[in-house]
Amino acid sequence: MSDPKNDNDTKRSKKREKIMQSALKVFSRKGYSPAALDEVAREASIAKGTLYLYFQDKEDLFSGTILYVMDKLAERMQKNISDTMDPIETMKTLAYEELDFFAKNSEFFGLIHTVMSGNLLGNHRSLLKTINERRFELIEYLKRLITEAKKTGQIKSDIETVDIVYAFIGMIESSIDQMHFIDGTCTAHDRSQSDIKMDIGRKVDTILCILLDGVRTDRRRN
Amino acid sequence: MSDPKNDNDTKRSKKREKIMQSALKVFSRKGYSPAALDEVAREASIAKGTLYLYFQDKEDLFSGTILYVMDKLAERMQKNISDTMDPIETMKTLAYEELDFFAKNSEFFGLIHTVMSGNLLGNHRSLLKTINERRFELIEYLKRLITEAKKTGQIKSDIETVDIVYAFIGMIESSIDQMHFIDGTCTAHDRSQSDIKMDIGRKVDTILCILLDGVRTDRRRN
Amino acid sequence: MSDPKNDNDTKRSKKREKIMQSALKVFSRKGYSPAALDEVAREASIAKGTLYLYFQDKEDLFSGTILYVMDKLAERMQKNISDTMDPIETMKTLAYEELDFFAKNSEFFGLIHTVMSGNLLGNHRSLLKTINERRFELIEYLKRLITEAKKTGQIKSDIETVDIVYAFIGMIESSIDQMHFIDGTCTAHDRSQSDIKMDIGRKVDTILCILLDGVRTDRRRN
Amino acid sequence: MSDPKNDNDTKRSKKREKIMQSALKVFSRKGYSPAALDEVAREASIAKGTLYLYFQDKEDLFSGTILYVMDKLAERMQKNISDTMDPIETMKTLAYEELDFFAKNSEFFGLIHTVMSGNLLGNHRSLLKTINERRFELIEYLKRLITEAKKTGQIKSDIETVDIVYAFIGMIESSIDQMHFIDGTCTAHDRSQSDIKMDIGRKVDTILCILLDGVRTDRRRN
DNA sequence: TATGAATGAGCTTTCATTCAT
DNA sequence: CATGAATGAAAGCTCATTCAT
């Protein structure tokens, strides 16, 4: 019953993944240029040459790794979101998933900055393009959510949709930064999982609370 | 009348600055590792060896350059802020200054990500420490502003001060991102200065508007 | 009736030959070092590892291939020459066969130079030795022909036999070069077979004409 | 009085030459691909990186070295030839210079075969083109000599000029081969200079003797 | 002080060879 | 016998750093 062709494909795929996980660690620790493929190979417990059986070159490994992680994030987001959800509930879920993802994949944090920093050689261009396309898609999706919320009267119409989107994204990313830089040191490794989960739930609530109602004292309530 | 000691010091200082400005350009274009000191020297119209008369090594040059630019930003912020100002007005000014600074020094944008990305060799640690100290100071300062605003009743007490601070910072940084990545391409070079200035003013207003009052439709007003 | 042992030997021999033909193509295109065994294997439609079942290593494959081709040339020469032939007629035949062979196996042309160039690792020595032995044999054979022709009075005695031999060989090799480098480009691929055959006949005639009678105007004839 | 600019240029030029001489040795011993720049550097008593201050890359070093040697040969030929010379005397001189050159620069012998073998990667093309141009020039020059000799009645008109040219070149190259491969081993190192010089003179005479009058017994003389 | 030629460690990449299947 | 994934030595090349001038 076993299909040897498929078996091989699976094995190859698993190994590719193993390599990308190792690459993720090394690229996260060192950034792109200073990361040595020697180290990636050692981390993956394979020979240096083997890398080249799975990836064309260093850049291909880098791109592959980035996209692999981003796919995992996108997948998780899509799994937890349905079209029937309330826009604001959807935003809450998105925020939660992203925060949770970065909490659990803190290695990925540095990589994002590496990508954003633009220290990308010529051929990285295609990666950058892909990343921007994804970012653009996310922004467009958020715009649609906000627009819908405006229609249903949940959100004010006198603030530009795009500004709301960027405010929302900024608040999420700031929370991720906060998680990673605590007391001036890069941590977030030494707390219990439940602590983090609670934290994230609270964080998301706070973000939406501020986004929706602001921080100004509500004088009218009195 | 002229003090030869001071003259020399001034000359040396000017040259250091020239080098850092050249370094800023190159590091911005290439990132840390791929930046070649050859290119910095060429840009500064000096010999490569001369760099080592002003900086200990590449990392020192990088740190120096980063801190030099951050000092310029801090200086500008301090110049435009006085202790007698209203907390919220102060926050507005801070936001404006930061956005304006990054608009005018767009090269610096990538560098910040480079620093954050952690492509930092051992000795970069001290730079990272300094940067985090500055960040910590800024955060503490913002905390004091928020606390004061809470005391004067301008800001609700039931949201944690630190959360407000991070929301604020996130929204500013997101705006900076937005300025630099427009339509998926890194631009912000091709608009008139007045356009940008207006934009920034509007941006800051929107950020504070959202932060203070939120985006939710105000049902109570009716 | 079939002898399984012999059948296997034949099969093995055929495969060896197939491999050498593929190797000939690749070595001709690339030379020794830059030729990749991957490519040889692909060309021969076998797995890379299989090469090592037929040849000890790359050098063995190279030597084997060279000698295989040289054997084919020697075989052809021997087939067309008999002991009863006139020495000069024999030389004509040798020249014709060699020119014809290189015209038909132009890939082999570069290989000869590769061998001569000495890009030969340690173990190539044995190949070089074999080739020199063959060359030596050819030279000795030609010496005998010339000596015989001297005896029969066809050739002057006052020119050293060995000098005549080298002159003859040089003229042949030069003609081969000429065939391969025409107008500064390496061609000899784009002419009809009959054109080439005629050419070769004429070439051989010219070579022997010059070798025998020289190019000087014959004043005595008048 | 000393011009520092010129001094530097001279120094640089001398070093370039030193490197090319070292490269000549290594490329001659190993051929192109197997030659390690490490070894060239060691031979020239410089660091590997220094090579790259004088040559763009390995191919540039190779091309430079080849052309450098060919220039030296061409220079010598031109110095010893004048327009007023008899065509046949000129050919004699050319032959002598070439044989003498290869006798004195026996390292260059292997290199020529390396170049001819065509194991030349993409960018070698420009070298190959240059070499073919030079070869073409030499051939054209010889054609003019032969044509002139035909006009003055020294050389028969019924043999094609180009065939005479190739016969002449082939005989010279064959003599060079003969010098380098004696008794199946590559030698020519272990004979006195005067022996060689005499040898070369005799060689050239023999070549021209054969080329002009052939080897056939002159029956008409009797 | 300023120079820039020289250095050599360290990187990416290739590929002949092996060996478990 | 045949396979081809895995290996790791070896090579070309870059560039931060030094130092004689």
PDB file of N, CA and C in Angstrom, chain B residues 120-191:
ATOM      1  N   LEU B 120      24.105  41.392  15.397  1.00  0.00           N
ATOM      2  CA  LEU B 120      25.061  42.158  16.150  1.00  0.00           C
ATOM      3  C   LEU B 120      26.074  41.207  16.721  1.00  0.00           C
ATOM      4  N   LEU B 121      27.292  41.438  16.382  1.00  0.00           N
ATOM      5  CA  LEU B 121      28.363  40.620  16.920  1.00  0.00           C
ATOM      6  C   LEU B 121      28.510  40.957  18.395  1.00  0.00           C
ATOM      7  N   GLY B 122      29.392  40.244  19.013  1.00  0.00           N
ATOM      8  CA  GLY B 122      29.584  40.369  20.459  1.00  0.00           C
ATOM      9  C   GLY B 122      29.608  41.794  20.956  1.00  0.00           C
ATOM     10  N   ASN B 123      30.458  42.608  20.377  1.00  0.00           N
ATOM     11  CA  ASN B 123      30.697  43.914  20.956  1.00  0.00           C
ATOM     12  C   ASN B 123      29.559  44.886  20.703  1.00  0.00           C
ATOM     13  N   HIS B 124      28.671  44.504  19.779  1.00  0.00           N
ATOM     14  CA  HIS B 124      27.499  45.337  19.556  1.00  0.00           C
ATOM     15  C   HIS B 124      26.677  45.432  20.830  1.00  0.00           C
ATOM     16  N   ARG B 125      26.875  44.465  21.686  1.00  0.00           N
ATOM     17  CA  ARG B 125      26.095  44.451  22.920  1.00  0.00           C
ATOM     18  C   ARG B 125      26.032  45.820  23.587  1.00  0.00           C
ATOM     19  N   SER B 126      27.155  46.491  23.609  1.00  0.00           N
ATOM     20  CA  SER B 126      27.158  47.765  24.336  1.00  0.00           C
ATOM     21  C   SER B 126      26.271  48.768  23.615  1.00  0.00           C
ATOM     22  N   LEU B 127      26.249  48.703  22.282  1.00  0.00           N
ATOM     23  CA  LEU B 127      25.354  49.593  21.541  1.00  0.00           C
ATOM     24  C   LEU B 127      23.914  49.271  21.889  1.00  0.00           C
ATOM     25  N   LEU B 128      23.615  47.983  21.854  1.00  0.00           N
ATOM     26  CA  LEU B 128      22.260  47.547  22.135  1.00  0.00           C
ATOM     27  C   LEU B 128      21.845  48.011  23.523  1.00  0.00           C
ATOM     28  N   LYS B 129      22.775  47.917  24.429  1.00  0.00           N
ATOM     29  CA  LYS B 129      22.496  48.336  25.804  1.00  0.00           C
ATOM     30  C   LYS B 129      22.166  49.826  25.831  1.00  0.00           C
ATOM     31  N   THR B 130      22.999  50.599  25.177  1.00  0.00           N
ATOM     32  CA  THR B 130      22.770  52.040  25.140  1.00  0.00           C
ATOM     33  C   THR B 130      21.420  52.360  24.517  1.00  0.00           C
ATOM     34  N   ILE B 131      21.133  51.689  23.400  1.00  0.00           N
ATOM     35  CA  ILE B 131      19.871  51.957  22.726  1.00  0.00           C
ATOM     36  C   ILE B 131      18.700  51.600  23.632  1.00  0.00           C
ATOM     37  N   ASN B 132      18.819  50.481  24.290  1.00  0.00           N
ATOM     38  CA  ASN B 132      17.736  50.097  25.183  1.00  0.00           C
ATOM     39  C   ASN B 132      17.596  51.059  26.351  1.00  0.00           C
ATOM     40  N   GLU B 133      18.725  51.576  26.805  1.00  0.00           N
ATOM     41  CA  GLU B 133      18.658  52.578  27.868  1.00  0.00           C
ATOM     42  C   GLU B 133      17.888  53.798  27.399  1.00  0.00           C
ATOM     43  N   ARG B 134      18.214  54.227  26.184  1.00  0.00           N
ATOM     44  CA  ARG B 134      17.511  55.393  25.651  1.00  0.00           C
ATOM     45  C   ARG B 134      16.021  55.101  25.506  1.00  0.00           C
ATOM     46  N   ARG B 135      15.757  53.934  24.978  1.00  0.00           N
ATOM     47  CA  ARG B 135      14.370  53.535  24.787  1.00  0.00           C
ATOM     48  C   ARG B 135      13.671  53.510  26.152  1.00  0.00           C
ATOM     49  N   PHE B 136      14.381  52.961  27.126  1.00  0.00           N
ATOM     50  CA  PHE B 136      13.848  52.884  28.480  1.00  0.00           C
ATOM     51  C   PHE B 136      13.550  54.274  29.016  1.00  0.00           C
ATOM     52  N   GLU B 137      14.484  55.194  28.788  1.00  0.00           N
ATOM     53  CA  GLU B 137      14.288  56.577  29.226  1.00  0.00           C
ATOM     54  C   GLU B 137      13.048  57.181  28.588  1.00  0.00           C
ATOM     55  N   LEU B 138      12.923  56.951  27.274  1.00  0.00           N
ATOM     56  CA  LEU B 138      11.767  57.489  26.566  1.00  0.00           C
ATOM     57  C   LEU B 138      10.486  56.918  27.155  1.00  0.00           C
ATOM     58  N   ILE B 139      10.509  55.612  27.368  1.00  0.00           N
ATOM     59  CA  ILE B 139       9.325  54.970  27.916  1.00  0.00           C
ATOM     60  C   ILE B 139       9.005  55.518  29.300  1.00  0.00           C
ATOM     61  N   GLU B 140      10.037  55.674  30.106  1.00  0.00           N
ATOM     62  CA  GLU B 140       9.817  56.214  31.450  1.00  0.00           C
ATOM     63  C   GLU B 140       9.241  57.627  31.377  1.00  0.00           C
ATOM     64  N   TYR B 141       9.791  58.392  30.449  1.00  0.00           N
ATOM     65  CA  TYR B 141       9.316  59.756  30.287  1.00  0.00           C
ATOM     66  C   TYR B 141       7.840  59.759  29.888  1.00  0.00           C
ATOM     67  N   LEU B 142       7.520  58.893  28.942  1.00  0.00           N
ATOM     68  CA  LEU B 142       6.118  58.807  28.509  1.00  0.00           C
ATOM     69  C   LEU B 142       5.237  58.328  29.658  1.00  0.00           C
ATOM     70  N   LYS B 143       5.753  57.403  30.438  1.00  0.00           N
ATOM     71  CA  LYS B 143       4.980  56.944  31.592  1.00  0.00           C
ATOM     72  C   LYS B 143       4.657  58.099  32.524  1.00  0.00           C
ATOM     73  N   ARG B 144       5.664  58.947  32.747  1.00  0.00           N
ATOM     74  CA  ARG B 144       5.424  60.088  33.639  1.00  0.00           C
ATOM     75  C   ARG B 144       4.374  61.014  33.050  1.00  0.00           C
ATOM     76  N   LEU B 145       4.460  61.207  31.733  1.00  0.00           N
ATOM     77  CA  LEU B 145       3.466  62.079  31.091  1.00  0.00           C
ATOM     78  C   LEU B 145       2.063  61.511  31.279  1.00  0.00           C
ATOM     79  N   ILE B 146       1.929  60.207  31.015  1.00  0.00           N
ATOM     80  CA  ILE B 146       0.612  59.579  31.125  1.00  0.00           C
ATOM     81  C   ILE B 146       0.110  59.639  32.568  1.00  0.00           C
ATOM     82  N   THR B 147       1.014  59.323  33.486  1.00  0.00           N
ATOM     83  CA  THR B 147       0.625  59.360  34.896  1.00  0.00           C
ATOM     84  C   THR B 147       0.097  60.746  35.273  1.00  0.00           C
ATOM     85  N   GLU B 148       0.830  61.751  34.795  1.00  0.00           N
ATOM     86  CA  GLU B 148       0.419  63.119  35.091  1.00  0.00           C
ATOM     87  C   GLU B 148      -0.963  63.398  34.492  1.00  0.00           C
ATOM     88  N   ALA B 149      -1.138  62.911  33.244  1.00  0.00           N
ATOM     89  CA  ALA B 149      -2.418  63.140  32.577  1.00  0.00           C
ATOM     90  C   ALA B 149      -3.540  62.391  33.303  1.00  0.00           C
ATOM     91  N   LYS B 150      -3.180  61.274  33.870  1.00  0.00           N
ATOM     92  CA  LYS B 150      -4.190  60.569  34.667  1.00  0.00           C
ATOM     93  C   LYS B 150      -4.563  61.391  35.892  1.00  0.00           C
ATOM     94  N   LYS B 151      -3.526  61.946  36.511  1.00  0.00           N
ATOM     95  CA  LYS B 151      -3.765  62.761  37.715  1.00  0.00           C
ATOM     96  C   LYS B 151      -4.652  63.953  37.401  1.00  0.00           C
ATOM     97  N   THR B 152      -4.378  64.601  36.290  1.00  0.00           N
ATOM     98  CA  THR B 152      -5.181  65.780  35.948  1.00  0.00           C
ATOM     99  C   THR B 152      -6.522  65.385  35.367  1.00  0.00           C
ATOM    100  N   GLY B 153      -6.767  64.087  35.286  1.00  0.00           N
ATOM    101  CA  GLY B 153      -8.072  63.638  34.835  1.00  0.00           C
ATOM    102  C   GLY B 153      -8.241  63.636  33.334  1.00  0.00           C
ATOM    103  N   GLN B 154      -7.157  63.829  32.611  1.00  0.00           N
ATOM    104  CA  GLN B 154      -7.299  63.825  31.155  1.00  0.00           C
ATOM    105  C   GLN B 154      -7.383  62.400  30.613  1.00  0.00           C
ATOM    106  N   ILE B 155      -6.751  61.491  31.328  1.00  0.00           N
ATOM    107  CA  ILE B 155      -6.677  60.110  30.839  1.00  0.00           C
ATOM    108  C   ILE B 155      -7.222  59.156  31.877  1.00  0.00           C
ATOM    109  N   LYS B 156      -7.950  58.177  31.365  1.00  0.00           N
ATOM    110  CA  LYS B 156      -8.584  57.179  32.225  1.00  0.00           C
ATOM    111  C   LYS B 156      -7.557  56.451  33.082  1.00  0.00           C
ATOM    112  N   SER B 157      -7.941  56.107  34.256  1.00  0.00           N
ATOM    113  CA  SER B 157      -7.027  55.410  35.154  1.00  0.00           C
ATOM    114  C   SER B 157      -7.116  53.894  35.019  1.00  0.00           C
ATOM    115  N   ASP B 158      -8.153  53.439  34.342  1.00  0.00           N
ATOM    116  CA  ASP B 158      -8.345  51.986  34.328  1.00  0.00           C
ATOM    117  C   ASP B 158      -7.598  51.269  33.200  1.00  0.00           C
ATOM    118  N   ILE B 159      -6.748  51.980  32.501  1.00  0.00           N
ATOM    119  CA  ILE B 159      -5.877  51.314  31.531  1.00  0.00           C
ATOM    120  C   ILE B 159      -4.446  51.482  32.029  1.00  0.00           C
ATOM    121  N   GLU B 160      -3.715  50.403  31.998  1.00  0.00           N
ATOM    122  CA  GLU B 160      -2.362  50.478  32.558  1.00  0.00           C
ATOM    123  C   GLU B 160      -1.497  51.457  31.776  1.00  0.00           C
ATOM    124  N   THR B 161      -0.782  52.240  32.523  1.00  0.00           N
ATOM    125  CA  THR B 161       0.054  53.271  31.905  1.00  0.00           C
ATOM    126  C   THR B 161       0.982  52.686  30.834  1.00  0.00           C
ATOM    127  N   VAL B 162       1.639  51.600  31.192  1.00  0.00           N
ATOM    128  CA  VAL B 162       2.592  51.025  30.251  1.00  0.00           C
ATOM    129  C   VAL B 162       1.921  50.594  28.947  1.00  0.00           C
ATOM    130  N   ASP B 163       0.701  50.141  29.033  1.00  0.00           N
ATOM    131  CA  ASP B 163      -0.010  49.741  27.815  1.00  0.00           C
ATOM    132  C   ASP B 163      -0.273  50.940  26.922  1.00  0.00           C
ATOM    133  N   ILE B 164      -0.600  52.018  27.559  1.00  0.00           N
ATOM    134  CA  ILE B 164      -0.835  53.240  26.781  1.00  0.00           C
ATOM    135  C   ILE B 164       0.455  53.678  26.102  1.00  0.00           C
ATOM    136  N   VAL B 165       1.528  53.614  26.849  1.00  0.00           N
ATOM    137  CA  VAL B 165       2.817  54.010  26.293  1.00  0.00           C
ATOM    138  C   VAL B 165       3.139  53.177  25.046  1.00  0.00           C
ATOM    139  N   TYR B 166       3.015  51.878  25.159  1.00  0.00           N
ATOM    140  CA  TYR B 166       3.351  51.030  24.014  1.00  0.00           C
ATOM    141  C   TYR B 166       2.397  51.222  22.844  1.00  0.00           C
ATOM    142  N   ALA B 167       1.127  51.462  23.160  1.00  0.00           N
ATOM    143  CA  ALA B 167       0.179  51.727  22.073  1.00  0.00           C
ATOM    144  C   ALA B 167       0.611  52.982  21.322  1.00  0.00           C
ATOM    145  N   PHE B 168       0.992  53.979  22.068  1.00  0.00           N
ATOM    146  CA  PHE B 168       1.411  55.253  21.474  1.00  0.00           C
ATOM    147  C   PHE B 168       2.653  55.061  20.595  1.00  0.00           C
ATOM    148  N   ILE B 169       3.655  54.428  21.181  1.00  0.00           N
ATOM    149  CA  ILE B 169       4.883  54.182  20.426  1.00  0.00           C
ATOM    150  C   ILE B 169       4.603  53.366  19.166  1.00  0.00           C
ATOM    151  N   GLY B 170       3.781  52.340  19.315  1.00  0.00           N
ATOM    152  CA  GLY B 170       3.456  51.489  18.175  1.00  0.00           C
ATOM    153  C   GLY B 170       2.810  52.260  17.056  1.00  0.00           C
ATOM    154  N   MET B 171       1.891  53.146  17.416  1.00  0.00           N
ATOM    155  CA  MET B 171       1.209  53.909  16.384  1.00  0.00           C
ATOM    156  C   MET B 171       2.177  54.836  15.658  1.00  0.00           C
ATOM    157  N   ILE B 172       3.107  55.403  16.391  1.00  0.00           N
ATOM    158  CA  ILE B 172       4.094  56.273  15.746  1.00  0.00           C
ATOM    159  C   ILE B 172       4.973  55.456  14.797  1.00  0.00           C
ATOM    160  N   GLU B 173       5.474  54.356  15.311  1.00  0.00           N
ATOM    161  CA  GLU B 173       6.387  53.565  14.476  1.00  0.00           C
ATOM    162  C   GLU B 173       5.678  53.016  13.240  1.00  0.00           C
ATOM    163  N   SER B 174       4.418  52.663  13.426  1.00  0.00           N
ATOM    164  CA  SER B 174       3.644  52.172  12.298  1.00  0.00           C
ATOM    165  C   SER B 174       3.510  53.263  11.228  1.00  0.00           C
ATOM    166  N   SER B 175       3.353  54.494  11.689  1.00  0.00           N
ATOM    167  CA  SER B 175       3.261  55.597  10.732  1.00  0.00           C
ATOM    168  C   SER B 175       4.560  55.776   9.976  1.00  0.00           C
ATOM    169  N   ILE B 176       5.657  55.583  10.696  1.00  0.00           N
ATOM    170  CA  ILE B 176       6.962  55.686  10.027  1.00  0.00           C
ATOM    171  C   ILE B 176       7.066  54.600   8.951  1.00  0.00           C
ATOM    172  N   ASP B 177       6.705  53.389   9.333  1.00  0.00           N
ATOM    173  CA  ASP B 177       6.691  52.306   8.345  1.00  0.00           C
ATOM    174  C   ASP B 177       5.866  52.698   7.135  1.00  0.00           C
ATOM    175  N   GLN B 178       4.678  53.196   7.439  1.00  0.00           N
ATOM    176  CA  GLN B 178       3.743  53.552   6.371  1.00  0.00           C
ATOM    177  C   GLN B 178       4.374  54.564   5.412  1.00  0.00           C
ATOM    178  N   MET B 179       5.093  55.516   5.997  1.00  0.00           N
ATOM    179  CA  MET B 179       5.763  56.516   5.162  1.00  0.00           C
ATOM    180  C   MET B 179       6.780  55.878   4.220  1.00  0.00           C
ATOM    181  N   HIS B 180       7.431  54.846   4.726  1.00  0.00           N
ATOM    182  CA  HIS B 180       8.536  54.280   3.944  1.00  0.00           C
ATOM    183  C   HIS B 180       8.100  53.192   2.973  1.00  0.00           C
ATOM    184  N   PHE B 181       7.060  52.491   3.344  1.00  0.00           N
ATOM    185  CA  PHE B 181       6.567  51.483   2.422  1.00  0.00           C
ATOM    186  C   PHE B 181       5.220  51.892   1.895  1.00  0.00           C
ATOM    187  N   ILE B 182       5.219  52.437   0.735  1.00  0.00           N
ATOM    188  CA  ILE B 182       3.961  52.852   0.141  1.00  0.00           C
ATOM    189  C   ILE B 182       3.767  52.051  -1.118  1.00  0.00           C
ATOM    190  N   ASP B 183       2.647  51.411  -1.244  1.00  0.00           N
ATOM    191  CA  ASP B 183       2.362  50.565  -2.402  1.00  0.00           C
ATOM    192  C   ASP B 183       3.396  49.461  -2.562  1.00  0.00           C
ATOM    193  N   GLY B 184       3.879  48.978  -1.458  1.00  0.00           N
ATOM    194  CA  GLY B 184       4.790  47.845  -1.554  1.00  0.00           C
ATOM    195  C   GLY B 184       6.183  48.214  -1.993  1.00  0.00           C
ATOM    196  N   THR B 185       6.388  49.452  -2.306  1.00  0.00           N
ATOM    197  CA  THR B 185       7.725  49.878  -2.698  1.00  0.00           C
ATOM    198  C   THR B 185       8.247  50.840  -1.663  1.00  0.00           C
ATOM    199  N   CYS B 186       9.524  50.808  -1.489  1.00  0.00           N
ATOM    200  CA  CYS B 186      10.111  51.710  -0.515  1.00  0.00           C
ATOM    201  C   CYS B 186      10.318  53.063  -1.181  1.00  0.00           C
ATOM    202  N   THR B 187       9.508  54.055  -0.798  1.00  0.00           N
ATOM    203  CA  THR B 187       9.633  55.351  -1.468  1.00  0.00           C
ATOM    204  C   THR B 187       9.908  56.480  -0.484  1.00  0.00           C
ATOM    205  N   ALA B 188       8.964  57.407  -0.423  1.00  0.00           N
ATOM    206  CA  ALA B 188       9.086  58.563   0.472  1.00  0.00           C
ATOM    207  C   ALA B 188      10.192  59.508   0.043  1.00  0.00           C
ATOM    208  N   HIS B 189      10.640  59.347  -1.181  1.00  0.00           N
ATOM    209  CA  HIS B 189      11.670  60.246  -1.658  1.00  0.00           C
ATOM    210  C   HIS B 189      11.091  61.310  -2.594  1.00  0.00           C
ATOM    211  N   ASP B 190       9.959  60.990  -3.146  1.00  0.00           N
ATOM    212  CA  ASP B 190       9.525  61.775  -4.289  1.00  0.00           C
ATOM    213  C   ASP B 190       8.302  62.657  -4.025  1.00  0.00           C
ATOM    214  N   ARG B 191       8.246  63.173  -2.809  1.00  0.00           N
ATOM    215  CA  ARG B 191       7.162  64.113  -2.581  1.00  0.00           C
ATOM    216  C   ARG B 191       7.715  65.434  -2.074  1.00  0.00           C
TER     217      ARG B 191
END
